[in-house]
CSV table of C-alpha atoms and ligand atoms in Angstrom, one decimal:
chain,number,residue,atom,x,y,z
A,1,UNK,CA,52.0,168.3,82.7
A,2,UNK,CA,48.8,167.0,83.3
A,3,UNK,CA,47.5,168.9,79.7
A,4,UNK,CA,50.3,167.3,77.6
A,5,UNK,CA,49.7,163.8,79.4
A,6,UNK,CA,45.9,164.6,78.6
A,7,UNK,CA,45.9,165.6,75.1
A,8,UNK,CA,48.1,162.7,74.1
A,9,UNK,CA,47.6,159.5,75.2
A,10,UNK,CA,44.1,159.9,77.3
A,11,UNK,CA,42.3,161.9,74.3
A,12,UNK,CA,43.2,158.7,71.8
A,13,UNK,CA,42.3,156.1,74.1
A,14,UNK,CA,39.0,158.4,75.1
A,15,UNK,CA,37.7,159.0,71.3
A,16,UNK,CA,37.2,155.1,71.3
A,17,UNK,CA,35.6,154.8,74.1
A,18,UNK,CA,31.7,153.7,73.8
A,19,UNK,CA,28.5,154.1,76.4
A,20,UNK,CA,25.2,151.9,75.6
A,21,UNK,CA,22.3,153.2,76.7
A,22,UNK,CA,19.3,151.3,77.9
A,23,UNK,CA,15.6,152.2,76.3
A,24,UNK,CA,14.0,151.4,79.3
A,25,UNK,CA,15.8,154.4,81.0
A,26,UNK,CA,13.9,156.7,78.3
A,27,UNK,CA,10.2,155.4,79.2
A,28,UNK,CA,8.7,155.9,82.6
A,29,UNK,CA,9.7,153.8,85.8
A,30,UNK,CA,9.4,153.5,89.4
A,31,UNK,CA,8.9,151.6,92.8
A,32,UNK,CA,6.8,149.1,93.7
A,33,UNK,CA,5.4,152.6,95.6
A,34,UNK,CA,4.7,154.6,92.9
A,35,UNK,CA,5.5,155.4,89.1
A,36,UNK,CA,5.6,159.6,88.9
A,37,UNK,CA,5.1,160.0,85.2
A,38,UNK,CA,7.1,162.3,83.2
A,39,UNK,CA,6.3,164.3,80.2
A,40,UNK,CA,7.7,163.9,76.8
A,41,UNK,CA,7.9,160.1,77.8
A,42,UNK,CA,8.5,158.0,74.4
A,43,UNK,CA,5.5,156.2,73.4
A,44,UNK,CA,7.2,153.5,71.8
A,45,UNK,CA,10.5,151.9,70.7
A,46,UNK,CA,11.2,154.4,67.9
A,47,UNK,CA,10.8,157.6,70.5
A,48,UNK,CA,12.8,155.7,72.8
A,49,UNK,CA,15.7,155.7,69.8
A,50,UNK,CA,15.3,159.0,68.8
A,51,UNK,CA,15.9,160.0,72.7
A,52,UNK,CA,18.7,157.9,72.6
A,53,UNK,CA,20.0,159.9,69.3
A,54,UNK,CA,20.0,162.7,71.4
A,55,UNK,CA,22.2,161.7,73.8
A,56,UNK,CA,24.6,160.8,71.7
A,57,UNK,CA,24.5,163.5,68.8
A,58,UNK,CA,25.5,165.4,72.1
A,59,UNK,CA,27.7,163.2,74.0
A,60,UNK,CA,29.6,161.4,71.1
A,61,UNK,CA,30.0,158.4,73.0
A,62,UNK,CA,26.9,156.5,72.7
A,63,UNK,CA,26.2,155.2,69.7
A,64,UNK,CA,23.9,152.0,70.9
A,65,UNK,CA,20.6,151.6,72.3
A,66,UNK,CA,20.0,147.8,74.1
A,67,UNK,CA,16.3,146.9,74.0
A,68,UNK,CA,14.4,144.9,76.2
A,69,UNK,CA,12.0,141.7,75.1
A,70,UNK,CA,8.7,142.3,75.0
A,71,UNK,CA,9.2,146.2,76.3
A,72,UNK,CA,10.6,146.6,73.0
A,73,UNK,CA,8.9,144.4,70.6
A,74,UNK,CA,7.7,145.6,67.2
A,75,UNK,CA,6.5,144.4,63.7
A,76,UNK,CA,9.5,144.8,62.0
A,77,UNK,CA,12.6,144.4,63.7
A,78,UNK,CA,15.0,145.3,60.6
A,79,UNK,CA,12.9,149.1,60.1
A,80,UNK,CA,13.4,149.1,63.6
A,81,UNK,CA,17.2,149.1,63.5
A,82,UNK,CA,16.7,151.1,59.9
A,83,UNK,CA,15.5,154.2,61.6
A,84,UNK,CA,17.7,153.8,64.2
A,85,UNK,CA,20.5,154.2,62.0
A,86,UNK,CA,18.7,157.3,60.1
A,87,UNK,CA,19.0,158.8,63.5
A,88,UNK,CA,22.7,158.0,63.5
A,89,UNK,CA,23.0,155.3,66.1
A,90,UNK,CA,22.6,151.4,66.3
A,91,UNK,CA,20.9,148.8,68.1
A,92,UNK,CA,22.7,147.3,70.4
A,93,UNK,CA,22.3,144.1,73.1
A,94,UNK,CA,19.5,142.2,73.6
A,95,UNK,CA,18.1,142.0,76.7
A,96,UNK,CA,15.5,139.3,77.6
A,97,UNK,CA,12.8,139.2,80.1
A,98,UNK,CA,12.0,135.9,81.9
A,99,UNK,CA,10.4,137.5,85.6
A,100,UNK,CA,7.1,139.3,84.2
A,101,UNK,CA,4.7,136.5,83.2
A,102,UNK,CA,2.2,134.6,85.7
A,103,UNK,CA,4.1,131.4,84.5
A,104,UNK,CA,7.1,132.4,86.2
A,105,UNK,CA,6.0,132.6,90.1
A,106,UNK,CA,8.0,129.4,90.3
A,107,UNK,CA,10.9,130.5,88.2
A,108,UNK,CA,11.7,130.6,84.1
A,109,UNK,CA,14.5,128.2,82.8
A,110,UNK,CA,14.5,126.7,86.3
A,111,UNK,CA,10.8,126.0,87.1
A,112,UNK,CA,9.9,122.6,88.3
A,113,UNK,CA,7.1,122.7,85.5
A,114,UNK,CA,9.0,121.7,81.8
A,115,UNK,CA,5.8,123.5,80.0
A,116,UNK,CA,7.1,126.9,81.8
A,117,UNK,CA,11.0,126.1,81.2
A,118,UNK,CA,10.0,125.4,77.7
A,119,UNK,CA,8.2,128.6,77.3
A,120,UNK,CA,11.3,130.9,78.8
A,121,UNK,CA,13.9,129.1,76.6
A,122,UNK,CA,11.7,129.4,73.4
A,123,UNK,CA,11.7,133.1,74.5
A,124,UNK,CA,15.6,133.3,75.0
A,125,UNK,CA,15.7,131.9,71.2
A,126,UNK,CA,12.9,134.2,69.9
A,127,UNK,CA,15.4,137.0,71.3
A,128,UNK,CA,18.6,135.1,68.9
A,129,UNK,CA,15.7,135.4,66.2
A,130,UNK,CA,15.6,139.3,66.9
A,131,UNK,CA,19.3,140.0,67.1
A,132,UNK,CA,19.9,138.3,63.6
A,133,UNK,CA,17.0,141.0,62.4
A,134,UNK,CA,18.5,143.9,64.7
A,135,UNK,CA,22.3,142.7,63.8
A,136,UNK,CA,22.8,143.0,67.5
A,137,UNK,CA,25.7,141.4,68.6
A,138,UNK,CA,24.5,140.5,72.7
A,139,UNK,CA,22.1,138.4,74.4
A,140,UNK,CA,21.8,139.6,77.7
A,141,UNK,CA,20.0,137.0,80.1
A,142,UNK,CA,19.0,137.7,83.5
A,143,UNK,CA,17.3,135.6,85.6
A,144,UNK,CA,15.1,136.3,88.7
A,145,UNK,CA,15.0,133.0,89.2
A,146,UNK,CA,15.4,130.8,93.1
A,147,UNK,CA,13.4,130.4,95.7
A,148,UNK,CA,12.0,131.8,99.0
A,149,UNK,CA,11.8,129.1,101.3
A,150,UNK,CA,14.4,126.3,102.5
A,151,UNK,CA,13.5,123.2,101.1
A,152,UNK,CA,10.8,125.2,98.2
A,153,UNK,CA,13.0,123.5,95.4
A,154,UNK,CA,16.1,121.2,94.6
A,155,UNK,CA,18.9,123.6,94.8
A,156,UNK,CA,20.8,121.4,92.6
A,157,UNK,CA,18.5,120.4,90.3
A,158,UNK,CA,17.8,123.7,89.1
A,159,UNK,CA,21.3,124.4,88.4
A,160,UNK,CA,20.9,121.3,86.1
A,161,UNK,CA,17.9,123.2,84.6
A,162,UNK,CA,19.5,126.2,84.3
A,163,UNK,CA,22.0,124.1,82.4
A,164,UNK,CA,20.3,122.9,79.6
A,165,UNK,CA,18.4,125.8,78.6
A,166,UNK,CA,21.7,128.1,78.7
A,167,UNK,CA,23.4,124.7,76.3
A,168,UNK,CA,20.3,124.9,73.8
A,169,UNK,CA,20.3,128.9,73.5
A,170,UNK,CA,24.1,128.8,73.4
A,171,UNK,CA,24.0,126.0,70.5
A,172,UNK,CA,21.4,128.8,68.6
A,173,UNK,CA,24.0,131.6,68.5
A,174,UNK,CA,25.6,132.7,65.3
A,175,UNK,CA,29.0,132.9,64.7
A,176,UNK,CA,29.6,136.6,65.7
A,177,UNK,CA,27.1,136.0,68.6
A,178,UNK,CA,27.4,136.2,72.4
A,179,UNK,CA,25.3,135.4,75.0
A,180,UNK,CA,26.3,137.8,78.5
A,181,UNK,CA,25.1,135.9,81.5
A,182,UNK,CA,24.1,138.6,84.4
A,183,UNK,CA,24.4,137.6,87.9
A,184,UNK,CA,22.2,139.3,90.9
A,185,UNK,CA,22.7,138.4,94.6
A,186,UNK,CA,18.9,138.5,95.5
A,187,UNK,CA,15.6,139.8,94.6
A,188,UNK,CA,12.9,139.0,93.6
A,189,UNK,CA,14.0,135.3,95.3
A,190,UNK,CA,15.0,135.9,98.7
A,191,UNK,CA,16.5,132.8,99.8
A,192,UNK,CA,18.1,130.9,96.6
A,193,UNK,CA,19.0,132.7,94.0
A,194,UNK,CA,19.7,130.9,90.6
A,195,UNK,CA,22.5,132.8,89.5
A,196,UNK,CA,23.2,135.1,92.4
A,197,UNK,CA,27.1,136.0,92.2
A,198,UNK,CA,30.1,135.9,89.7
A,199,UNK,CA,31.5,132.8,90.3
A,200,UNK,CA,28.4,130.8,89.1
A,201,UNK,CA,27.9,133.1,86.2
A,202,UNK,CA,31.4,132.1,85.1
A,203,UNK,CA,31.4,128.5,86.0
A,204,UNK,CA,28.1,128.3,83.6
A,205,UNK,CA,30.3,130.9,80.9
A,206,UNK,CA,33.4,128.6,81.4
A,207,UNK,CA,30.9,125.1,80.7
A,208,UNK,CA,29.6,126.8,77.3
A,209,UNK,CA,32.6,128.1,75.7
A,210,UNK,CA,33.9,131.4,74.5
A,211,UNK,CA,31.1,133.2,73.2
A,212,UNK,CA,29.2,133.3,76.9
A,213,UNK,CA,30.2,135.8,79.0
A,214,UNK,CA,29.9,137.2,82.3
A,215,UNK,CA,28.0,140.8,83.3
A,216,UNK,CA,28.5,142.8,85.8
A,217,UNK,CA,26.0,144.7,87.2
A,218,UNK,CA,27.2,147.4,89.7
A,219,UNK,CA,23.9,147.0,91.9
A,220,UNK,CA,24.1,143.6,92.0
A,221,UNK,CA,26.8,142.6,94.9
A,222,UNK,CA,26.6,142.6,98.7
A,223,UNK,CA,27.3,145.8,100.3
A,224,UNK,CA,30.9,146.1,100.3
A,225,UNK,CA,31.5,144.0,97.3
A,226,UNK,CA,35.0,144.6,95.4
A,227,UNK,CA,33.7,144.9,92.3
A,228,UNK,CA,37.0,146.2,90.3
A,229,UNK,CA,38.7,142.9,92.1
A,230,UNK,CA,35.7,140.9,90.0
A,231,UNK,CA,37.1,143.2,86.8
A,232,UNK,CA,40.1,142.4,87.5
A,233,UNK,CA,39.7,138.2,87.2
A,234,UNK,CA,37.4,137.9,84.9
A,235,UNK,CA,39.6,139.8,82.2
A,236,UNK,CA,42.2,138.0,83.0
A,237,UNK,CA,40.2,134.7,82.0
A,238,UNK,CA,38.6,136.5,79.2
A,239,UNK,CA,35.6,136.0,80.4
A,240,UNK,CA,33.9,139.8,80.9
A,241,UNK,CA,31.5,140.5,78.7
A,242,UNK,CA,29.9,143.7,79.4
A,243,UNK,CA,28.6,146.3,82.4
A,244,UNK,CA,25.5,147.6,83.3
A,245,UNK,CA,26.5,150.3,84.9
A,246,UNK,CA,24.4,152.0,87.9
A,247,UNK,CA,25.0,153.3,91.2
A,248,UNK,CA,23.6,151.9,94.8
A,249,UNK,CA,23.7,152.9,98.4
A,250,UNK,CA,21.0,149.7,99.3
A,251,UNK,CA,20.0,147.3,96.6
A,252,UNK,CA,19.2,147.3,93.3
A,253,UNK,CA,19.0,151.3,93.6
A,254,UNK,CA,19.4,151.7,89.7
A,255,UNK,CA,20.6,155.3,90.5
A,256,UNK,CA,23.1,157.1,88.2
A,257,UNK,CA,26.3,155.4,87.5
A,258,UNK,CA,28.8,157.3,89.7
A,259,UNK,CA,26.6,159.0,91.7
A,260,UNK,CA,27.2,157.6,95.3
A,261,UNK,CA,30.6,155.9,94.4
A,262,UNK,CA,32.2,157.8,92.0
A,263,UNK,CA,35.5,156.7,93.5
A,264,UNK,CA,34.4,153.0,93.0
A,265,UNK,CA,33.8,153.7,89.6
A,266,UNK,CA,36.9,155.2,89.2
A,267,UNK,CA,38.8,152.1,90.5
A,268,UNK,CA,36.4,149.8,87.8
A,269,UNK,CA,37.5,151.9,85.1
A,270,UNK,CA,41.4,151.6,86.4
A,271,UNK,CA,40.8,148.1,85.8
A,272,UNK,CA,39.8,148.4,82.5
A,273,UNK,CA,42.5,150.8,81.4
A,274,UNK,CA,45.1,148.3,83.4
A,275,UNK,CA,43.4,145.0,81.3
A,276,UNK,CA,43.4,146.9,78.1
A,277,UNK,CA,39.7,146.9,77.7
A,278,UNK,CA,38.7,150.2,76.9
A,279,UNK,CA,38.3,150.3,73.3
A,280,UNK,CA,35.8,148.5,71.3
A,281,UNK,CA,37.9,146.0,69.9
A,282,UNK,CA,38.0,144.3,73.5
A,283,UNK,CA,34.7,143.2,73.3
A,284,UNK,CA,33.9,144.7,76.1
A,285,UNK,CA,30.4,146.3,76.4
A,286,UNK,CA,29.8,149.0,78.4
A,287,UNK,CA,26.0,149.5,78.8
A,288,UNK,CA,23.5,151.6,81.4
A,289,UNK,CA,21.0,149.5,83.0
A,290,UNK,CA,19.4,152.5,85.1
A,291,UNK,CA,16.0,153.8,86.0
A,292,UNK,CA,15.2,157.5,86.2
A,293,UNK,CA,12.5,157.9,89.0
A,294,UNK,CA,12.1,161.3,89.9
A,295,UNK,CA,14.9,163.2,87.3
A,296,UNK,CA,14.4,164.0,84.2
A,297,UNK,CA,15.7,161.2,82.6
A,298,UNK,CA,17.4,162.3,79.1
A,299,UNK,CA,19.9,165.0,81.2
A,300,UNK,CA,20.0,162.3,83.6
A,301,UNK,CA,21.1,159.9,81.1
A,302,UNK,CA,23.7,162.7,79.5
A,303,UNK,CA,24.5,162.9,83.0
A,304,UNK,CA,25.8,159.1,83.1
A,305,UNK,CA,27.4,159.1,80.0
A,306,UNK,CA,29.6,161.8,81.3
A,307,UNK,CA,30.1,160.3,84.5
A,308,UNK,CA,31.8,157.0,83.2
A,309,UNK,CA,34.1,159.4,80.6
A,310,UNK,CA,35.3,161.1,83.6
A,311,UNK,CA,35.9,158.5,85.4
A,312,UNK,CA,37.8,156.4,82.9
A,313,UNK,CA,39.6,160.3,82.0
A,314,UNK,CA,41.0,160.0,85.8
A,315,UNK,CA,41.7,156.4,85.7
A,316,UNK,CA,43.9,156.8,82.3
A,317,UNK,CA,45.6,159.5,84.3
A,318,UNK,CA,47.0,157.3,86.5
A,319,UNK,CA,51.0,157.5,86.2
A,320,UNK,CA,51.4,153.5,85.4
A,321,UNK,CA,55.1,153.5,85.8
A,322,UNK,CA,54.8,155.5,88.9
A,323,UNK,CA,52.8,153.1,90.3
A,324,UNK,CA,54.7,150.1,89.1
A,325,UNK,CA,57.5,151.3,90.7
A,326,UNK,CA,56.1,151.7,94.1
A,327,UNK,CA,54.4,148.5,93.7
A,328,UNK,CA,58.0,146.6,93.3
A,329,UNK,CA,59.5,148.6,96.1
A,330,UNK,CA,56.8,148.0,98.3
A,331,UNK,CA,56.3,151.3,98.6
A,332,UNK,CA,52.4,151.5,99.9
A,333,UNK,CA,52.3,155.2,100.7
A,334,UNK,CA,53.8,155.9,97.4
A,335,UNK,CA,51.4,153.6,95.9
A,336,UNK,CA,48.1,154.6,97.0
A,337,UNK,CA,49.5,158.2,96.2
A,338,UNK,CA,49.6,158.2,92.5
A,339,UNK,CA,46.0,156.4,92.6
A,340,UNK,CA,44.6,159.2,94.5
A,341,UNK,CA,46.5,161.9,92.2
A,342,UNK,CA,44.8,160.6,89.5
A,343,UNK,CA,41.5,160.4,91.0
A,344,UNK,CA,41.7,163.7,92.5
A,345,UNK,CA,42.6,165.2,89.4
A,346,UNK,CA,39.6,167.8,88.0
A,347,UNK,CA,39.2,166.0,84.4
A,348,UNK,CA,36.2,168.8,83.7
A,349,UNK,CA,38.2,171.4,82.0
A,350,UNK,CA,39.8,168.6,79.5
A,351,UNK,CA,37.2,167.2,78.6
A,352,UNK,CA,35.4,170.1,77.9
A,353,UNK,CA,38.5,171.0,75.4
A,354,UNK,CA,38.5,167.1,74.4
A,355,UNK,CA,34.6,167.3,73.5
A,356,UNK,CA,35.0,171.3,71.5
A,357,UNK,CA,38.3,169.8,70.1
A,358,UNK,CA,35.3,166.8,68.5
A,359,UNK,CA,33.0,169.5,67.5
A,360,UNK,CA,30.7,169.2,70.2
A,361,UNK,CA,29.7,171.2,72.7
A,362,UNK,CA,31.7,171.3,75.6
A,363,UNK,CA,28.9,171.0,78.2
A,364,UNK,CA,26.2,168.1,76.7
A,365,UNK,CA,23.6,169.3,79.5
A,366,UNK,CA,24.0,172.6,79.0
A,367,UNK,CA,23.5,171.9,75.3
A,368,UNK,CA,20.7,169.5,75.9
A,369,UNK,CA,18.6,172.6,77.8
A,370,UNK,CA,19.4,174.9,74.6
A,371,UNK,CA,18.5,172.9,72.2
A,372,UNK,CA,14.5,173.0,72.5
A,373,UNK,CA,14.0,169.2,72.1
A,374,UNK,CA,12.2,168.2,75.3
A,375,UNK,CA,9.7,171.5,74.4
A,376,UNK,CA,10.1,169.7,71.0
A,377,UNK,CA,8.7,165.7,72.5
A,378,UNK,CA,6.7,167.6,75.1
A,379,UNK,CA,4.3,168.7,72.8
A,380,UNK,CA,4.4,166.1,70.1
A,381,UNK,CA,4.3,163.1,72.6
A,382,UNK,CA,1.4,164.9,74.7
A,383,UNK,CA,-1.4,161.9,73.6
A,384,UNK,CA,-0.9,158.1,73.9
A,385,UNK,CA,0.2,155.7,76.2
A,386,UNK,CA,3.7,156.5,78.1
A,387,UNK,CA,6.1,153.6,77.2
A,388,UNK,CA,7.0,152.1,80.8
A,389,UNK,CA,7.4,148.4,82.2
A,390,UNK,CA,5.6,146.1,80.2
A,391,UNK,CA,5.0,148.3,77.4
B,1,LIG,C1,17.6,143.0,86.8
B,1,LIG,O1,17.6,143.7,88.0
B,1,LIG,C2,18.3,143.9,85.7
B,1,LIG,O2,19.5,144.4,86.2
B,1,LIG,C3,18.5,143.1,84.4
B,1,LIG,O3,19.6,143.6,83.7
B,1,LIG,C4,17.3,143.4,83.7
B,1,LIG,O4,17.3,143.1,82.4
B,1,LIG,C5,17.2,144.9,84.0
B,1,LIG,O5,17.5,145.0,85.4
B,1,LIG,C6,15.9,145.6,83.7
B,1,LIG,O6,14.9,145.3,84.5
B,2,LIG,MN1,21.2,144.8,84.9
């Protein structure tokens, strides 16, 4: 039952479904404790693609790579997005970065200073500049802005600040453009933050207009957070723009997307599949934002690829009708039952079927060991600088 049910409907939704990885996951990262350096590392931005290749010549489901300004920068953005397509994948969202300069102890589009909120808004627009090279679709904007001390700044008047620079980058977007808006409760401000939960990144979306959207980042709520409740409301008000998918037992862990919650992730994905979201014509994008300490990072990132396909499998399992039912009866047993079927179902077997039935090899990792490729970067990527943060 759970084959034909499988092999019908939950196959065609799962052959659209689409996973963007995150360069910065390829390249070497850390604590503030210690980065343990890897081997094979990518070097640069185009060994960072071809990694990212990999995973999906082997996966099928990732065919973007987001970059991250200035980890990414090159000369030539359009060769850039050239050779990633000779590789057989695309270049996907934008990220900027307004929290690594000296200028920014004091914050970036918030900053007391109008020479420093000048500077981070000219970089926001340098990054609309790159995605008209790239043909990236997404600005993604986070901001460690806020403050550390009562009374350190106006509260209010860096909401104003805030403001105006998101009006002026919004005004530069191109008609097919969006700009994603990611909130984050704290860190590296620990007692304001500038956008620190949903509800301000959407009453900032909601003042722009339709093409800013709200991110969610999984490691970005309190502990305890109902994050598929967050899903939930903002596709109802069309306002959810993309993931960044990761997993957390503390903070900002930036562990592997449905490693410590898989059942939470199961119950984001319901969401999705309940809101119609899954494919790409939603708009939805569904991207990585994780750092690989001490795995090895491309079976790692295989690893979380797969993760969010079997979780979505199990949540487009879930008997609808069945539920519906119980739902109008008021039947909570019943209820909670068929979500628990579904997410206790073993989806490994099918999708093994569902991946062969593509042409690819029913177990990616397995595949990923076999094929000779880290042997392959090992050696060939054994001088240079490791790419990292800041490179
Ligand atoms: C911030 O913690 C964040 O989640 C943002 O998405 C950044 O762009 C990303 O991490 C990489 O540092
Ligand atoms: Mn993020």
């Amino acid at each position: 039952m759970v084959n034909e049910t499988f092999h019908g409907r939950v196959s065609d939704a799962l052959r659209s479904q689409r996973v963007e990885t995150p360069s910065w996951a390829y390249a070497n990262s850390g604590t503030r404790f210690k980065v343990f350096p890897q081997q094979g590392v990518p070097r640069d931005p185009f060994e960072k693609i071809a990694d990212a290749a990999v995973v999906h010549r082997l996966t099928g489901i990732a065919p973007t790579v987001a970059l991250h300004i200035p980890w990414d920068r090159v000369d030539d953005f359009a060769a850039l997005s050239a050779y990633a397509k000779e590789q057989g994948i695309n270049l996907g969202a934008i990220n900027s970065n307004v929290f690594q300069d000296d200028d920014y102890r004091l914050g970036s589009v918030t900053n007391p200073d109008p020479v420093v909120r000048r500077k981070a808004t000219d970089h926001l627009l340098e990054c609309v500049d790159i995605m008209d090279a790239t043909g990236s679709r997404d600005l993604k904007l986070w901001f460690s802005d806020g403050t550390n001390y009562p009374g350190q700044d106006d509260i209010r008047a860096r909401q104003d600040r805030l403001a105006e620079a998101l009006q002026e980058v919004y005004a530069r977007l191109g008609t097919d453009q969006r700009m994603l808006l990611e909130y984050k409760l704290f860190e590296p401000a620990f007692y304001t933050t500038d956008v620190p939960d949903w509800g301000t990144a959407y009453a900032h979306c909601l003042e722009l207009g339709p093409k800013a959207q709200v991110v969610i980042d999984t490691g970005h709520h309190a502990p305890g957070t109902n994050i598929e409740f967050i899903v939930a409301f903002l596709l109802r008000q069309n306002k959810l723009g993309a993931f960044d998918f990761n997993s957390r037992f503390y903070a900002d862990d930036d562990l592997m997307v449905g490693a410590a919650d898989p059942f939470q992730l199961f119950r984001i994905m319901y969401e999705i599949v309940r809101g119609d979201a899954l494919s790409p014509e939603a708009g939805i994008a569904f991207m990585l934002d994780q750092c690989h300490n001490i795995e090895a990072r491309i079976p790692a990132i295989i690893r979380s690829v797969l993760n969010v396909q079997e979780a979505t499998a199990k949540a487009l399992l879930v008997d609808r009708e069945a539920l519906g039912r119980a739902q109008e009866e008021g039947d909570v047993l019943a209820a909670n039952a068929v979500i628990m079927d579904a997410f206790n179902t073993d989806v490994r077997p099918m999708l093994a079927d569902f991946r062969a039935g593509q042409g690819l090899d029913p177990d990616p990792i397995a595949a990923y060991h076999r094929s000779g490729y880290f042997d392959k970067i090992r050696a060939e990527r054994a001088g240079g600088i490791q790419a990292g943060w800041g490179a």
